């Protein structure tokens, strides 16, 4: 799987733990930054990751900031993105099975690298259930998105 990953200054250390883990699982990684502790703006890193996923250049995306909240908000502004903020293993599984999420957001200030790796593993390995009720709900989310997307 090709995975785009990005972080701001409050999440880059966890990103640096997750990248080798992803490589060890055999995934191809596109690291879109950042790599410093100097303050940067999370939307500047959420957008390139979300764009890669929405455009099909990446199969999935992972975003990390201090809490994961800002990254998830920014990513979900991109049409085609279903980003979930996850800090536990149950939610990692449920958001794939029920919501067919394509971007994962996490907070470095909330969880440590061991739990983050397990969340990532579960999220990547869990397929969408394709259950009738879940397909219908994801379709409704896509319809809402289309309603508010400006078409030239």
PDB file of N, CA, C and O in Angstrom, residues 14 22-23 41 59 84 112 136 145:
ATOM      1  N   UNK A  14       6.528  11.602  16.530  1.00  0.00           N
ATOM      2  CA  UNK A  14       5.738  10.378  16.385  1.00  0.00           C
ATOM      3  C   UNK A  14       5.758   9.911  14.931  1.00  0.00           C
ATOM      4  O   UNK A  14       5.841   8.715  14.661  1.00  0.00           O
ATOM      5  N   UNK A  22       5.961   1.516   9.323  1.00  0.00           N
ATOM      6  CA  UNK A  22       5.242   1.282   8.071  1.00  0.00           C
ATOM      7  C   UNK A  22       6.128   0.576   7.050  1.00  0.00           C
ATOM      8  O   UNK A  22       5.682  -0.343   6.352  1.00  0.00           O
ATOM      9  N   UNK A  23       7.375   0.999   6.965  1.00  0.00           N
ATOM     10  CA  UNK A  23       8.314   0.366   6.041  1.00  0.00           C
ATOM     11  C   UNK A  23       8.528  -1.101   6.419  1.00  0.00           C
ATOM     12  O   UNK A  23       8.604  -1.966   5.541  1.00  0.00           O
ATOM     13  N   UNK A  41       2.310  25.483  10.508  1.00  0.00           N
ATOM     14  CA  UNK A  41       0.844  25.439  10.466  1.00  0.00           C
ATOM     15  C   UNK A  41       0.362  24.081   9.959  1.00  0.00           C
ATOM     16  O   UNK A  41       0.698  23.675   8.844  1.00  0.00           O
ATOM     17  N   UNK A  59      -2.777   5.436  -1.421  1.00  0.00           N
ATOM     18  CA  UNK A  59      -3.937   4.625  -1.037  1.00  0.00           C
ATOM     19  C   UNK A  59      -4.566   5.118   0.263  1.00  0.00           C
ATOM     20  O   UNK A  59      -5.787   5.102   0.411  1.00  0.00           O
ATOM     21  N   UNK A  84     -10.402  10.150  10.159  1.00  0.00           N
ATOM     22  CA  UNK A  84     -10.846   9.885  11.524  1.00  0.00           C
ATOM     23  C   UNK A  84      -9.711  10.158  12.504  1.00  0.00           C
ATOM     24  O   UNK A  84      -8.567   9.771  12.262  1.00  0.00           O
ATOM     25  N   UNK A 112       1.452   7.407  22.900  1.00  0.00           N
ATOM     26  CA  UNK A 112       2.857   7.113  22.680  1.00  0.00           C
ATOM     27  C   UNK A 112       3.058   6.268  21.444  1.00  0.00           C
ATOM     28  O   UNK A 112       2.101   5.815  20.810  1.00  0.00           O
ATOM     29  N   UNK A 136     -24.545   2.423   2.835  1.00  0.00           N
ATOM     30  CA  UNK A 136     -25.549   3.482   2.731  1.00  0.00           C
ATOM     31  C   UNK A 136     -25.151   4.741   3.477  1.00  0.00           C
ATOM     32  O   UNK A 136     -25.351   5.859   2.992  1.00  0.00           O
ATOM     33  N   UNK A 145     -21.168  15.835   0.992  1.00  0.00           N
ATOM     34  CA  UNK A 145     -19.955  16.469   0.459  1.00  0.00           C
ATOM     35  C   UNK A 145     -20.229  17.071  -0.924  1.00  0.00           C
ATOM     36  O   UNK A 145     -19.848  18.212  -1.187  1.00  0.00           O
TER      37      UNK A 145
END
